[in-house]
Coordinates of C-alpha atoms in Angstrom, one line a residue:
M1 CA 22.6 -17.0 -7.9
S2 CA 26.0 -16.9 -9.5
G3 CA 26.6 -13.5 -10.1
K4 CA 28.6 -13.7 -13.4
N5 CA 25.8 -13.7 -15.5
S6 CA 26.5 -10.7 -17.5
Y7 CA 22.5 -10.7 -18.7
S8 CA 24.0 -11.1 -22.6
L9 CA 20.2 -11.4 -24.0
L10 CA 18.6 -8.6 -21.5
A11 CA 21.1 -6.2 -22.7
T12 CA 20.1 -6.5 -26.2
I13 CA 16.7 -5.3 -24.6
E14 CA 15.9 -1.7 -24.2
T15 CA 12.8 -1.3 -25.4
P16 CA 9.4 -3.9 -25.7
E17 CA 9.7 -3.7 -29.5
Q18 CA 13.4 -5.1 -29.2
L19 CA 12.3 -7.9 -27.3
R20 CA 9.2 -8.2 -29.7
Q21 CA 11.7 -8.7 -32.3
L22 CA 13.4 -12.0 -30.2
P23 CA 12.0 -15.9 -31.4
A24 CA 9.9 -17.2 -28.6
S25 CA 12.6 -20.0 -28.3
Q26 CA 14.7 -17.3 -26.5
L27 CA 12.6 -16.2 -24.3
P28 CA 13.5 -18.5 -21.5
Q29 CA 17.0 -17.5 -21.5
L30 CA 15.5 -13.8 -21.4
A31 CA 13.9 -14.4 -18.2
V32 CA 16.9 -16.2 -16.2
D33 CA 18.6 -13.0 -17.1
L34 CA 16.3 -11.0 -16.1
R35 CA 15.6 -12.6 -12.9
E36 CA 19.2 -12.9 -11.8
F37 CA 19.3 -9.1 -12.6
L38 CA 16.5 -8.2 -10.7
V39 CA 17.9 -10.0 -7.5
H40 CA 21.5 -8.7 -7.7
S41 CA 19.7 -4.8 -8.7
I42 CA 17.4 -5.3 -5.7
A43 CA 20.6 -6.5 -3.5
T44 CA 22.3 -3.4 -3.5
T45 CA 19.4 -0.8 -3.6
G46 CA 16.4 -2.6 -1.4
G47 CA 13.0 -2.6 -2.3
H48 CA 10.2 -5.1 -3.2
L49 CA 11.5 -8.3 -4.5
S50 CA 9.2 -11.5 -4.0
A51 CA 6.6 -10.1 -6.2
G52 CA 8.4 -9.0 -9.0
L53 CA 10.8 -12.6 -9.2
G54 CA 7.0 -14.2 -9.5
T55 CA 6.1 -12.3 -12.6
I56 CA 9.2 -12.8 -14.7
E57 CA 7.8 -14.8 -17.1
L58 CA 4.4 -13.0 -17.2
T59 CA 5.9 -9.8 -17.6
I60 CA 8.3 -10.9 -20.9
A61 CA 4.6 -12.4 -22.5
L62 CA 2.9 -9.7 -21.8
H63 CA 5.2 -7.2 -23.7
Y64 CA 5.9 -10.0 -26.6
V65 CA 1.9 -10.4 -26.9
Y66 CA 0.7 -6.8 -26.5
N67 CA 1.8 -3.6 -28.4
T68 CA 3.0 -1.8 -25.6
P69 CA 2.7 1.3 -24.9
E70 CA -0.3 1.4 -27.1
D71 CA -2.1 -1.6 -25.2
R72 CA -2.5 -0.7 -22.0
L73 CA -0.9 -3.2 -18.6
I74 CA -2.0 -1.9 -15.7
W75 CA 0.1 -3.3 -12.5
D76 CA -2.3 -3.4 -9.3
V77 CA -0.2 -2.1 -6.2
G78 CA 3.2 -1.7 -8.3
H79 CA 5.0 -4.5 -5.9
Q80 CA 5.3 -6.8 -9.0
S81 CA 6.7 -4.4 -11.5
Y82 CA 10.0 -4.1 -11.2
P83 CA 10.6 -6.6 -14.5
H84 CA 8.2 -4.3 -16.4
K85 CA 10.3 -1.3 -15.3
I86 CA 13.8 -2.8 -16.6
L87 CA 11.7 -3.9 -19.7
T88 CA 10.6 -0.8 -20.6
G89 CA 13.6 1.0 -20.9
R90 CA 14.9 2.0 -16.9
R91 CA 17.1 -1.0 -16.4
A92 CA 20.3 1.5 -16.2
M93 CA 18.5 3.7 -13.7
M94 CA 17.6 0.5 -11.2
S95 CA 20.5 1.5 -9.5
T96 CA 18.6 4.7 -8.6
L97 CA 15.5 2.9 -7.1
R98 CA 13.6 4.9 -4.5
Q99 CA 16.4 7.2 -4.2
Q100 CA 15.8 11.1 -4.0
G101 CA 15.7 11.9 -8.1
G102 CA 15.7 8.2 -8.8
L103 CA 13.2 5.4 -10.0
S104 CA 9.9 5.0 -8.3
G105 CA 8.9 1.8 -6.3
F106 CA 5.5 1.9 -8.1
P107 CA 4.4 2.9 -11.6
K108 CA 4.6 6.1 -12.4
R109 CA 2.9 8.0 -15.5
S110 CA 5.7 10.8 -15.5
E111 CA 8.2 8.3 -15.6
S112 CA 7.2 6.4 -18.3
P113 CA 4.6 5.7 -21.1
Y114 CA 4.6 2.4 -20.4
D115 CA 3.4 3.0 -16.9
N116 CA 0.1 3.6 -18.6
F117 CA -1.8 4.2 -14.6
G118 CA 0.1 5.1 -11.4
T119 CA -0.5 2.6 -8.1
G120 CA 0.6 2.5 -4.8
H121 CA -2.5 1.3 -3.3
S122 CA -4.3 -1.9 -4.0
S123 CA -7.4 -3.2 -5.9
T124 CA -7.4 -0.3 -8.0
S125 CA -6.4 -1.8 -11.4
I126 CA -9.3 -3.4 -12.4
S127 CA -11.6 -0.2 -12.2
A128 CA -8.8 2.0 -14.1
A129 CA -8.5 -0.5 -16.8
L130 CA -12.2 -0.7 -17.1
G131 CA -11.8 3.3 -17.8
M132 CA -9.7 2.9 -20.4
A133 CA -11.1 -0.1 -22.1
I134 CA -14.5 2.1 -22.5
A135 CA -12.8 5.0 -23.5
A136 CA -11.1 2.6 -26.0
R137 CA -14.4 2.2 -27.5
Q138 CA -15.8 5.3 -27.6
E139 CA -12.6 6.6 -29.5
G140 CA -13.2 3.2 -31.9
S141 CA -9.8 2.2 -31.3
N142 CA -8.9 -1.4 -31.4
R143 CA -6.7 -1.0 -28.3
Q144 CA -6.2 -3.7 -25.7
V145 CA -6.2 -3.2 -22.1
A146 CA -5.2 -5.7 -19.3
A147 CA -5.2 -5.6 -15.2
I148 CA -2.3 -7.7 -13.7
I149 CA -3.7 -7.7 -10.1
G150 CA -2.1 -10.3 -7.3
D151 CA -4.1 -12.3 -5.1
G152 CA -4.1 -10.4 -2.4
A153 CA -5.8 -7.1 -3.4
M154 CA -8.5 -9.1 -4.9
T155 CA -9.3 -9.5 -1.3
G156 CA -9.9 -5.4 -2.0
G157 CA -13.9 -4.7 -2.2
M158 CA -13.2 -2.2 -5.2
A159 CA -11.8 -5.1 -7.6
F160 CA -15.0 -7.1 -7.0
E161 CA -17.1 -3.8 -7.4
A162 CA -14.9 -3.5 -10.9
L163 CA -15.6 -6.7 -11.7
N164 CA -18.8 -6.6 -11.6
H165 CA -19.4 -3.1 -13.8
A166 CA -17.2 -4.7 -16.2
G167 CA -18.9 -7.6 -16.9
H168 CA -22.1 -5.9 -17.3
L169 CA -21.0 -3.8 -19.6
K170 CA -19.0 -6.7 -21.5
S171 CA -16.0 -4.4 -22.2
N172 CA -13.3 -5.2 -24.0
L173 CA -11.3 -6.3 -21.1
L174 CA -8.3 -8.8 -19.6
V175 CA -8.0 -9.2 -15.9
I176 CA -5.0 -11.5 -15.1
L177 CA -5.7 -12.6 -11.3
N178 CA -1.8 -13.4 -10.5
D179 CA -2.4 -16.4 -7.7
N180 CA 1.2 -16.5 -5.7
E181 CA -0.5 -17.8 -2.4
M182 CA -0.8 -21.5 -3.4
S183 CA 1.4 -23.6 -4.8
I184 CA 1.2 -25.3 -8.0
S185 CA 0.1 -28.4 -7.6
P186 CA -0.9 -31.4 -10.1
N187 CA -4.0 -30.1 -11.6
V188 CA -2.1 -26.8 -12.7
G189 CA 0.1 -28.3 -14.9
G190 CA -0.4 -30.1 -18.4
M191 CA -4.2 -30.4 -18.6
H192 CA -5.0 -27.4 -17.2
N193 CA -2.5 -25.8 -19.5
Y194 CA -3.9 -27.4 -22.5
L195 CA -7.3 -26.6 -21.5
A196 CA -6.5 -23.2 -21.4
K197 CA -5.4 -23.1 -25.0
I198 CA -8.6 -25.0 -26.1
L199 CA -11.0 -22.7 -23.9
S200 CA -9.3 -19.3 -24.8
G201 CA -8.7 -20.4 -28.6
K202 CA -10.5 -19.2 -31.7
L203 CA -12.3 -22.7 -32.6
Y204 CA -13.9 -23.0 -29.1
S205 CA -15.3 -19.5 -29.2
T206 CA -16.8 -19.7 -32.5
M207 CA -18.6 -22.9 -31.8
R208 CA -19.9 -21.2 -28.2
D209 CA -20.9 -18.3 -30.0
G210 CA -22.4 -20.4 -32.8
S211 CA -24.1 -22.7 -30.6
K212 CA -25.2 -19.3 -28.6
N213 CA -27.5 -18.2 -31.2
V214 CA -28.8 -21.3 -32.5
L215 CA -29.9 -22.9 -29.2
S216 CA -31.1 -19.6 -27.9
I217 CA -34.0 -20.0 -30.7
V218 CA -35.5 -22.8 -28.2
P219 CA -35.5 -21.2 -24.4
P220 CA -35.4 -24.8 -22.7
V221 CA -32.5 -26.4 -24.9
W222 CA -30.2 -23.2 -24.3
E223 CA -30.9 -22.8 -20.7
L224 CA -29.8 -26.6 -20.4
A225 CA -27.0 -26.4 -22.6
R226 CA -25.6 -23.5 -20.7
K227 CA -26.1 -25.5 -17.4
A228 CA -24.1 -27.9 -19.1
E229 CA -21.5 -26.0 -20.0
E230 CA -20.8 -24.7 -16.3
H231 CA -21.0 -28.1 -14.9
M232 CA -18.3 -29.6 -17.7
K233 CA -16.2 -26.3 -17.0
G234 CA -16.7 -26.5 -13.4
M235 CA -15.3 -29.9 -13.7
V236 CA -11.9 -28.7 -14.2
V237 CA -11.5 -25.0 -13.9
P238 CA -12.8 -22.9 -10.0
G239 CA -14.0 -20.0 -12.2
T240 CA -17.7 -20.2 -11.5
L241 CA -18.1 -16.9 -9.4
F242 CA -16.0 -15.0 -12.6
E243 CA -18.2 -16.4 -15.0
E244 CA -21.2 -15.4 -13.3
L245 CA -19.8 -11.8 -13.3
G246 CA -19.9 -12.2 -17.3
F247 CA -16.1 -13.2 -17.3
N248 CA -15.0 -15.5 -19.7
Y249 CA -12.3 -17.7 -17.5
I250 CA -9.1 -19.1 -18.1
G251 CA -7.4 -21.0 -16.0
P252 CA -5.6 -22.0 -13.6
I253 CA -2.5 -21.9 -15.4
D254 CA 1.4 -22.4 -14.8
G255 CA 2.3 -18.6 -14.5
H256 CA 6.4 -19.8 -15.0
D257 CA 5.6 -21.7 -18.3
L258 CA 6.4 -19.6 -21.1
P259 CA 4.9 -21.3 -24.1
T260 CA 1.6 -22.0 -22.4
L261 CA 1.5 -18.0 -20.9
L262 CA 2.3 -17.0 -24.9
T263 CA -0.3 -18.8 -26.9
T264 CA -3.1 -18.2 -24.4
L265 CA -2.4 -14.5 -24.1
T266 CA -2.3 -14.3 -27.8
N267 CA -5.3 -16.1 -28.1
L268 CA -7.2 -14.0 -25.6
R269 CA -6.2 -10.8 -27.4
L270 CA -8.3 -11.9 -29.9
R271 CA -11.4 -12.1 -27.9
D272 CA -13.7 -8.8 -28.0
E273 CA -15.0 -9.3 -24.1
P274 CA -14.1 -9.1 -20.8
Q275 CA -11.6 -12.1 -20.1
F276 CA -9.8 -13.6 -16.6
L277 CA -7.0 -15.2 -16.7
H278 CA -6.4 -17.1 -13.5
I279 CA -2.3 -18.0 -13.2
V280 CA -0.3 -19.4 -10.7
T281 CA 3.2 -18.3 -9.7
K282 CA 5.7 -18.6 -7.0
K283 CA 6.7 -15.6 -5.1
G284 CA 10.5 -15.7 -4.9
K285 CA 10.8 -17.7 -7.8
G286 CA 14.2 -18.6 -8.7
F287 CA 15.7 -17.4 -5.6
P288 CA 15.6 -19.4 -2.9
P289 CA 16.0 -17.6 0.4
A290 CA 13.1 -15.8 -1.4
E291 CA 11.2 -18.7 -2.4
K292 CA 11.4 -20.2 1.6
N293 CA 10.5 -16.7 2.9
P294 CA 8.7 -14.6 0.5
T295 CA 7.3 -12.3 3.6
C296 CA 10.6 -11.8 4.7
Y297 CA 11.7 -10.4 0.9
H298 CA 8.7 -8.6 0.2
G299 CA 9.8 -5.3 1.0
V300 CA 13.9 -5.8 2.3
T301 CA 17.0 -3.7 2.9
A302 CA 20.5 -4.9 0.7
F303 CA 20.9 -8.0 1.1
D304 CA 23.9 -10.8 -0.2
P305 CA 22.9 -12.0 -4.0
E306 CA 24.7 -15.0 -3.0
T307 CA 23.3 -16.5 0.2
G308 CA 20.3 -14.1 0.6
E309 CA 21.9 -13.0 4.0
I310 CA 20.0 -9.3 4.7
Y311 CA 22.3 -7.3 5.8
P312 CA 22.4 -6.4 9.9
N313 CA 20.5 -2.5 10.3
D314 CA 21.5 -1.1 13.8
A315 CA 18.7 1.5 14.3
P316 CA 16.9 1.3 17.3
P317 CA 13.6 -0.5 18.0
G318 CA 11.1 1.7 16.1
Y319 CA 7.7 2.9 17.0
T320 CA 5.9 0.0 14.8
H321 CA 7.8 -2.3 17.0
L322 CA 7.0 -0.8 20.2
F323 CA 3.0 -0.3 19.5
G324 CA 3.7 -4.7 18.9
E325 CA 5.0 -4.9 22.5
W326 CA 2.5 -2.7 24.3
I327 CA -0.5 -4.2 22.5
C328 CA 0.8 -7.6 23.7
D329 CA 1.0 -6.4 27.4
M330 CA -2.3 -4.7 27.1
A331 CA -3.5 -8.0 26.2
E332 CA -2.4 -10.0 28.7
Q333 CA -4.3 -7.3 31.0
D334 CA -7.7 -7.1 29.3
E335 CA -9.1 -9.6 27.7
R336 CA -11.8 -7.4 26.0
L337 CA -9.0 -6.0 23.8
V338 CA -9.1 -7.4 20.1
G339 CA -6.2 -6.6 16.8
I340 CA -7.6 -5.6 13.7
T341 CA -5.6 -4.8 10.7
P342 CA -5.8 -4.9 7.0
A343 CA -3.6 -7.1 5.8
M344 CA -0.3 -5.5 7.6
C345 CA 0.6 -7.9 10.2
E346 CA 4.3 -7.3 9.8
G347 CA 4.4 -4.2 8.8
S348 CA 2.1 -3.0 11.6
G349 CA 4.2 -5.0 14.4
L350 CA 1.5 -7.4 15.0
V351 CA 3.6 -10.7 14.3
E352 CA 4.0 -11.3 18.1
F353 CA 0.4 -10.5 19.1
S354 CA -1.1 -12.7 16.4
Q355 CA 1.2 -15.7 17.8
R356 CA 0.5 -15.4 21.6
F357 CA -3.4 -14.3 20.9
P358 CA -4.5 -16.1 17.6
Q359 CA -8.3 -16.1 18.7
R360 CA -8.2 -11.9 19.1
Y361 CA -6.4 -11.4 16.0
F362 CA -8.3 -10.3 13.0
D363 CA -6.4 -9.8 9.7
V364 CA -9.1 -8.7 7.1
G365 CA -7.3 -8.5 3.9
I366 CA -6.7 -5.6 2.0
A367 CA -10.2 -4.2 2.8
E368 CA -9.7 -0.9 4.9
Q369 CA -13.8 -0.2 4.6
H370 CA -14.3 -3.5 6.6
A371 CA -11.5 -3.5 9.0
V372 CA -13.4 -0.4 10.1
T373 CA -16.8 -1.3 10.7
L374 CA -15.8 -4.7 11.9
A375 CA -14.3 -2.8 14.8
A376 CA -17.4 -0.5 15.6
G377 CA -19.2 -3.9 15.4
M378 CA -17.0 -5.2 17.9
A379 CA -17.2 -2.2 20.2
C380 CA -21.2 -2.2 20.1
E381 CA -20.8 -5.9 22.0
G382 CA -18.3 -4.5 24.4
L383 CA -14.9 -5.6 22.9
K384 CA -11.9 -3.3 22.6
P385 CA -11.0 -2.9 19.2
V386 CA -7.3 -1.7 18.2
V387 CA -7.0 -1.2 14.6
A388 CA -3.5 -1.1 13.3
I389 CA -3.3 0.9 10.0
Y390 CA -1.2 2.6 8.0
S391 CA -2.4 6.3 7.6
T392 CA -2.4 6.0 3.7
F393 CA -4.5 3.1 4.0
L394 CA -6.4 4.4 6.6
Q395 CA -7.9 7.3 4.3
R396 CA -9.5 4.6 2.4
A397 CA -12.0 3.8 5.1
Y398 CA -12.7 7.5 5.8
D399 CA -16.9 7.5 5.4
Q400 CA -16.6 4.4 7.7
L401 CA -14.8 6.0 10.3
I402 CA -16.8 8.6 10.3
H403 CA -20.3 7.4 10.1
D404 CA -19.7 3.9 11.8
V405 CA -17.4 5.1 14.8
A406 CA -16.9 8.4 15.5
L407 CA -21.2 9.1 14.9
Q408 CA -21.7 6.2 17.2
N409 CA -19.2 7.5 19.4
L410 CA -17.6 3.9 19.8
P411 CA -14.4 2.9 21.7
V412 CA -12.3 2.1 18.8
L413 CA -8.6 2.7 19.2
F414 CA -6.8 4.0 15.7
A415 CA -3.0 3.1 15.5
I416 CA -2.0 4.9 12.9
D417 CA 1.1 4.0 12.0
R418 CA 3.5 5.7 8.8
A419 CA 2.5 9.4 9.7
G420 CA 4.4 12.0 7.9
L421 CA 7.0 11.2 5.4
V422 CA 8.2 7.6 4.8
G423 CA 11.2 7.9 3.0
A424 CA 11.8 5.3 0.2
D425 CA 8.0 4.3 -0.8
G426 CA 7.4 8.0 -1.2
P427 CA 4.4 9.8 -2.0
T428 CA 1.7 7.3 -2.1
H429 CA 2.8 5.8 1.3
A430 CA 3.4 8.9 3.0
G431 CA 1.2 9.9 5.5
S432 CA 0.9 13.6 4.9
F433 CA -2.6 14.1 5.5
D434 CA -4.1 12.3 8.5
L435 CA -4.4 15.4 10.8
S436 CA -6.2 17.3 8.7
Y437 CA -9.0 14.4 7.2
L438 CA -9.2 13.4 11.2
N439 CA -9.5 16.6 13.2
C440 CA -12.6 17.9 11.7
I441 CA -14.5 15.0 12.8
P442 CA -16.2 15.2 16.0
N443 CA -16.1 12.5 19.1
L444 CA -12.5 12.1 18.0
V445 CA -9.6 12.4 20.1
I446 CA -5.7 12.5 18.5
M447 CA -3.0 12.4 20.1
A448 CA 0.5 12.3 18.4
P449 CA 3.6 11.0 20.6
A450 CA 7.1 12.7 21.1
D451 CA 8.9 9.4 22.2
G452 CA 8.3 5.8 22.5
N453 CA 7.4 6.5 26.1
E454 CA 4.7 8.7 24.8
L455 CA 3.8 6.5 22.2
R456 CA 2.7 3.5 25.4
R457 CA 1.0 6.2 27.6
M458 CA -1.0 7.6 24.4
L459 CA -2.1 4.1 23.5
Y460 CA -3.1 3.2 27.1
T461 CA -4.9 6.4 27.4
G462 CA -6.7 6.0 24.4
F463 CA -7.6 2.0 25.6
L464 CA -9.3 3.9 28.7
H465 CA -11.5 6.3 26.5
D466 CA -15.0 5.9 26.4
G467 CA -14.9 6.9 22.8
P468 CA -12.8 7.3 19.0
V469 CA -9.2 7.7 19.7
A470 CA -6.4 8.1 16.9
V471 CA -2.8 7.5 18.4
R472 CA -0.4 8.6 15.5
Y473 CA 3.1 7.7 14.8
P474 CA 5.8 7.8 12.1
R475 CA 7.8 5.1 10.9
S476 CA 11.1 6.2 12.6
S477 CA 12.9 4.9 15.5
G478 CA 12.0 7.5 17.6
S479 CA 13.9 10.2 19.9
G480 CA 16.2 7.6 21.4
V481 CA 15.1 8.0 25.2
A482 CA 14.4 4.8 27.5
V483 CA 11.7 3.4 26.8
K484 CA 9.4 2.2 30.6
K485 CA 6.9 -0.5 29.9
E486 CA 4.6 0.4 32.2
M487 CA 0.7 1.0 31.6
K488 CA 0.2 5.0 32.5
A489 CA -2.3 7.6 31.1
L490 CA -1.6 10.8 30.4
V491 CA -3.7 14.0 32.0
F492 CA -6.3 14.2 29.3
G493 CA -5.7 17.1 26.9
K494 CA -2.9 18.5 28.4
G495 CA 0.3 19.4 26.8
Q496 CA 4.1 20.0 28.1
V497 CA 6.5 22.9 28.7
R498 CA 9.7 21.3 27.1
R499 CA 11.6 24.4 27.1
E500 CA 11.3 28.1 28.6
G501 CA 12.7 30.9 26.1
R502 CA 12.3 34.2 24.8
R503 CA 10.4 35.9 22.1
V504 CA 9.0 32.6 20.4
A505 CA 7.0 29.6 21.2
L506 CA 7.4 26.3 19.2
I507 CA 4.4 24.6 19.4
A508 CA 5.4 21.3 18.2
F509 CA 3.4 18.1 17.4
G510 CA 5.0 14.8 17.6
S511 CA 7.7 13.6 15.9
M512 CA 8.9 17.8 15.3
V513 CA 9.5 17.9 19.1
A514 CA 12.8 16.4 18.9
P515 CA 13.8 18.9 16.2
A516 CA 12.2 21.9 17.9
L517 CA 14.1 21.1 20.7
Q518 CA 17.3 21.4 18.6
A519 CA 15.9 24.7 17.0
A520 CA 15.2 25.7 20.4
E521 CA 19.0 25.7 21.5
E522 CA 19.9 28.5 18.9
L523 CA 17.1 30.6 19.3
D524 CA 16.3 30.8 23.0
A525 CA 12.9 29.6 22.2
S526 CA 10.3 28.0 24.3
V527 CA 9.3 24.8 23.1
V528 CA 6.0 23.0 23.7
N529 CA 5.2 19.2 23.5
M530 CA 1.2 19.3 22.5
R531 CA 1.0 16.0 23.0
F532 CA -2.8 16.2 22.2
V533 CA -3.7 17.9 18.9
K534 CA -7.6 17.2 19.9
P535 CA -8.5 18.7 22.4
L536 CA -5.9 21.3 22.5
D537 CA -4.7 22.5 25.6
V538 CA -6.4 25.9 25.4
P539 CA -5.2 27.1 28.5
L540 CA -1.3 26.0 27.9
L541 CA -1.9 27.8 24.3
I542 CA -3.5 31.2 25.6
D543 CA -0.8 31.6 28.1
M544 CA 1.9 30.8 25.6
A545 CA 0.4 33.6 23.4
R546 CA 0.8 36.7 26.2
H547 CA 4.3 35.8 27.3
H548 CA 5.7 35.3 23.8
D549 CA 6.2 37.8 20.7
F550 CA 4.9 34.8 18.5
L551 CA 4.4 31.4 17.9
V552 CA 5.2 28.9 15.7
T553 CA 3.6 25.3 15.0
I554 CA 5.3 22.4 13.6
E555 CA 4.4 19.1 12.4
E556 CA 4.5 16.4 10.0
N557 CA 1.7 16.7 8.4
A558 CA 0.2 18.9 5.5
V559 CA -0.4 22.9 6.9
A560 CA -3.6 22.9 4.8
G561 CA -6.1 22.0 7.9
G562 CA -3.4 20.4 10.2
A563 CA -2.4 21.0 13.6
G564 CA -1.5 24.5 13.2
S565 CA -4.9 25.5 11.6
A566 CA -6.6 24.4 14.9
V567 CA -4.1 26.0 16.8
N568 CA -4.9 29.2 14.5
E569 CA -8.6 28.4 15.4
C570 CA -8.4 28.3 18.7
L571 CA -6.5 31.5 19.6
H572 CA -8.5 33.5 16.9
K573 CA -12.0 32.4 19.1
H574 CA -10.2 33.1 22.5
G575 CA -9.1 36.8 21.2
A576 CA -5.8 35.8 21.0
T577 CA -3.5 38.4 18.4
V578 CA 0.0 36.8 18.8
P579 CA 1.2 36.2 15.3
V580 CA 1.4 32.6 14.2
I581 CA 3.7 30.7 11.4
N582 CA 2.7 27.1 10.4
L583 CA 5.2 25.0 9.4
G584 CA 4.8 21.6 7.8
L585 CA 4.8 19.3 4.7
P586 CA 4.4 21.8 1.7
D587 CA 1.0 22.2 -0.4
R588 CA 2.3 19.2 -3.2
F589 CA 3.3 15.5 -2.7
V590 CA 6.8 14.8 -1.4
E591 CA 9.1 12.6 -3.7
H592 CA 10.7 9.4 -2.4
G593 CA 14.0 9.7 -0.9
K594 CA 15.6 9.3 2.2
H595 CA 13.4 10.4 5.4
G596 CA 15.9 13.1 6.9
D597 CA 16.8 14.5 3.5
L598 CA 13.1 14.9 2.7
L599 CA 12.5 16.6 6.1
A600 CA 15.1 19.1 5.4
Q601 CA 14.4 19.5 1.8
C602 CA 10.5 20.8 3.6
G603 CA 12.4 23.6 5.9
L604 CA 11.0 20.8 9.6
D605 CA 14.6 19.4 10.2
A606 CA 15.8 21.8 13.0
K607 CA 18.4 23.6 10.9
G608 CA 15.5 24.7 8.2
I609 CA 13.2 25.7 11.6
A610 CA 15.5 27.9 13.0
K611 CA 16.2 29.3 9.6
T612 CA 12.7 30.1 9.3
I613 CA 12.3 31.8 12.5
R614 CA 15.4 33.8 12.4
T615 CA 13.9 35.3 9.2
C616 CA 11.1 36.4 11.3
L617 CA 12.9 37.7 14.4
D618 CA 15.1 39.8 11.5

């Protein structure tokens, strides 16, 4: 990356309409410009890089062939959609990516008419695209719909549910599998590219459909011909599964070969049936550091665009790192421990565990429902499963959590990362609701640590408990306390008075203990670190109610149905009439930005907490 490219051709493109005015011969240069611009842009802001570098040519080809935004493009997850943002009028705003008031890191309907469906969680694109294809059919419209799904997202069961339905309906839908896990081997080259052009073309389609009509009159001959076609295609393409689901499979082809992409997509746009295009791309394509280590540059902070050197981060180890240390320590002590994650090894802090205990580590892919029920099955047979999962992703396995784990009271420990607001990733990844959706489930114990030491103690307490336990913790680095590497259980269901004051008692949960203590210094208030959300420390709450004029509950979770609501119910049940104020996340989706700024916006920093309470005191 020279850094000297002025992106002269890219600079002339503000909309796909302008892109479609270019001669096809200029598109390879546009790909060069777009790739270099993307690297330099993300080097400044940080964000998801590897996936987008792999979809440069595909993005150009799609917007060149399809009449966007009238034709619909649905990007799965959104990590691969940065080039799409750049080509659809947002190039100048890329400097604001993932910053408060700036561009979202994911497709977002309110951001652009070219973002046809909002994403953030995976495996949703085919279902959404099918819904749009059905709507187009009912409207009598010729509008085209294409879903672009990464190979990782194909591990999600929802994708196959949608494929099965789409094939059954014979909908006019194109599914593009962006296969970026395998290298481009010799068989994904000239011959396959040539076959893709032939198999997607009108001549082959006409002959195929005509043969069906003729041969279907003679069932035995038709069946022989059908099997012959399957076997012939099976010799050169691995698409039997998708053919059986009702799709016409094309590929695999080189996803960086623009002429082949253009010809194939042009042919497929004329077909009125379910089409499945398998392309092979390389994560990090064109940027050597990302090609060498695509995982490192999947979601990256600021870096040197010339060398790829990632600028140092001086933040202390976060909760994720501390969880990773604990699970390794616990695994050494108890061979029954197994670790499960739905495709979040790095994000959940399980890299070292996966290396040291490979036979006890299970990455199930993007399949949260399976992860939870897998853990339930293991627990039935005496293993001690630890499910490491983001709060926002656990939502996807809610039925399994209730029916397969809690209903059977199985000892599964849920290590719930990214609880509360997550900063730059925004509302699709925020863990805003877990206390609300967990607290109503019978048999489930819920804990929230105030610091790294409590995280270790809670994980150990939960591991020892003979039933389901959830320990939820934020993305941050904690309160900076020195962490002791010890295994020591907490007194079950007991909170902790951290400060004694007058008139007001702050009932704080997890990450809110630190700002509550800061606010209490100004207010001379009492502070309780509740530790347990369920079961609550009832005697402690009643004592606080008796000795204070009012209570304030504070949580980094939605107020509706959260920990504060549980406190209200508890006090009402025991006849306590003290006024209670519930502080937490507002009843709206909090947009992306710096974590501290977002907390302040929600009134959950020390200053905001103190301000709210002073208003009540006055």
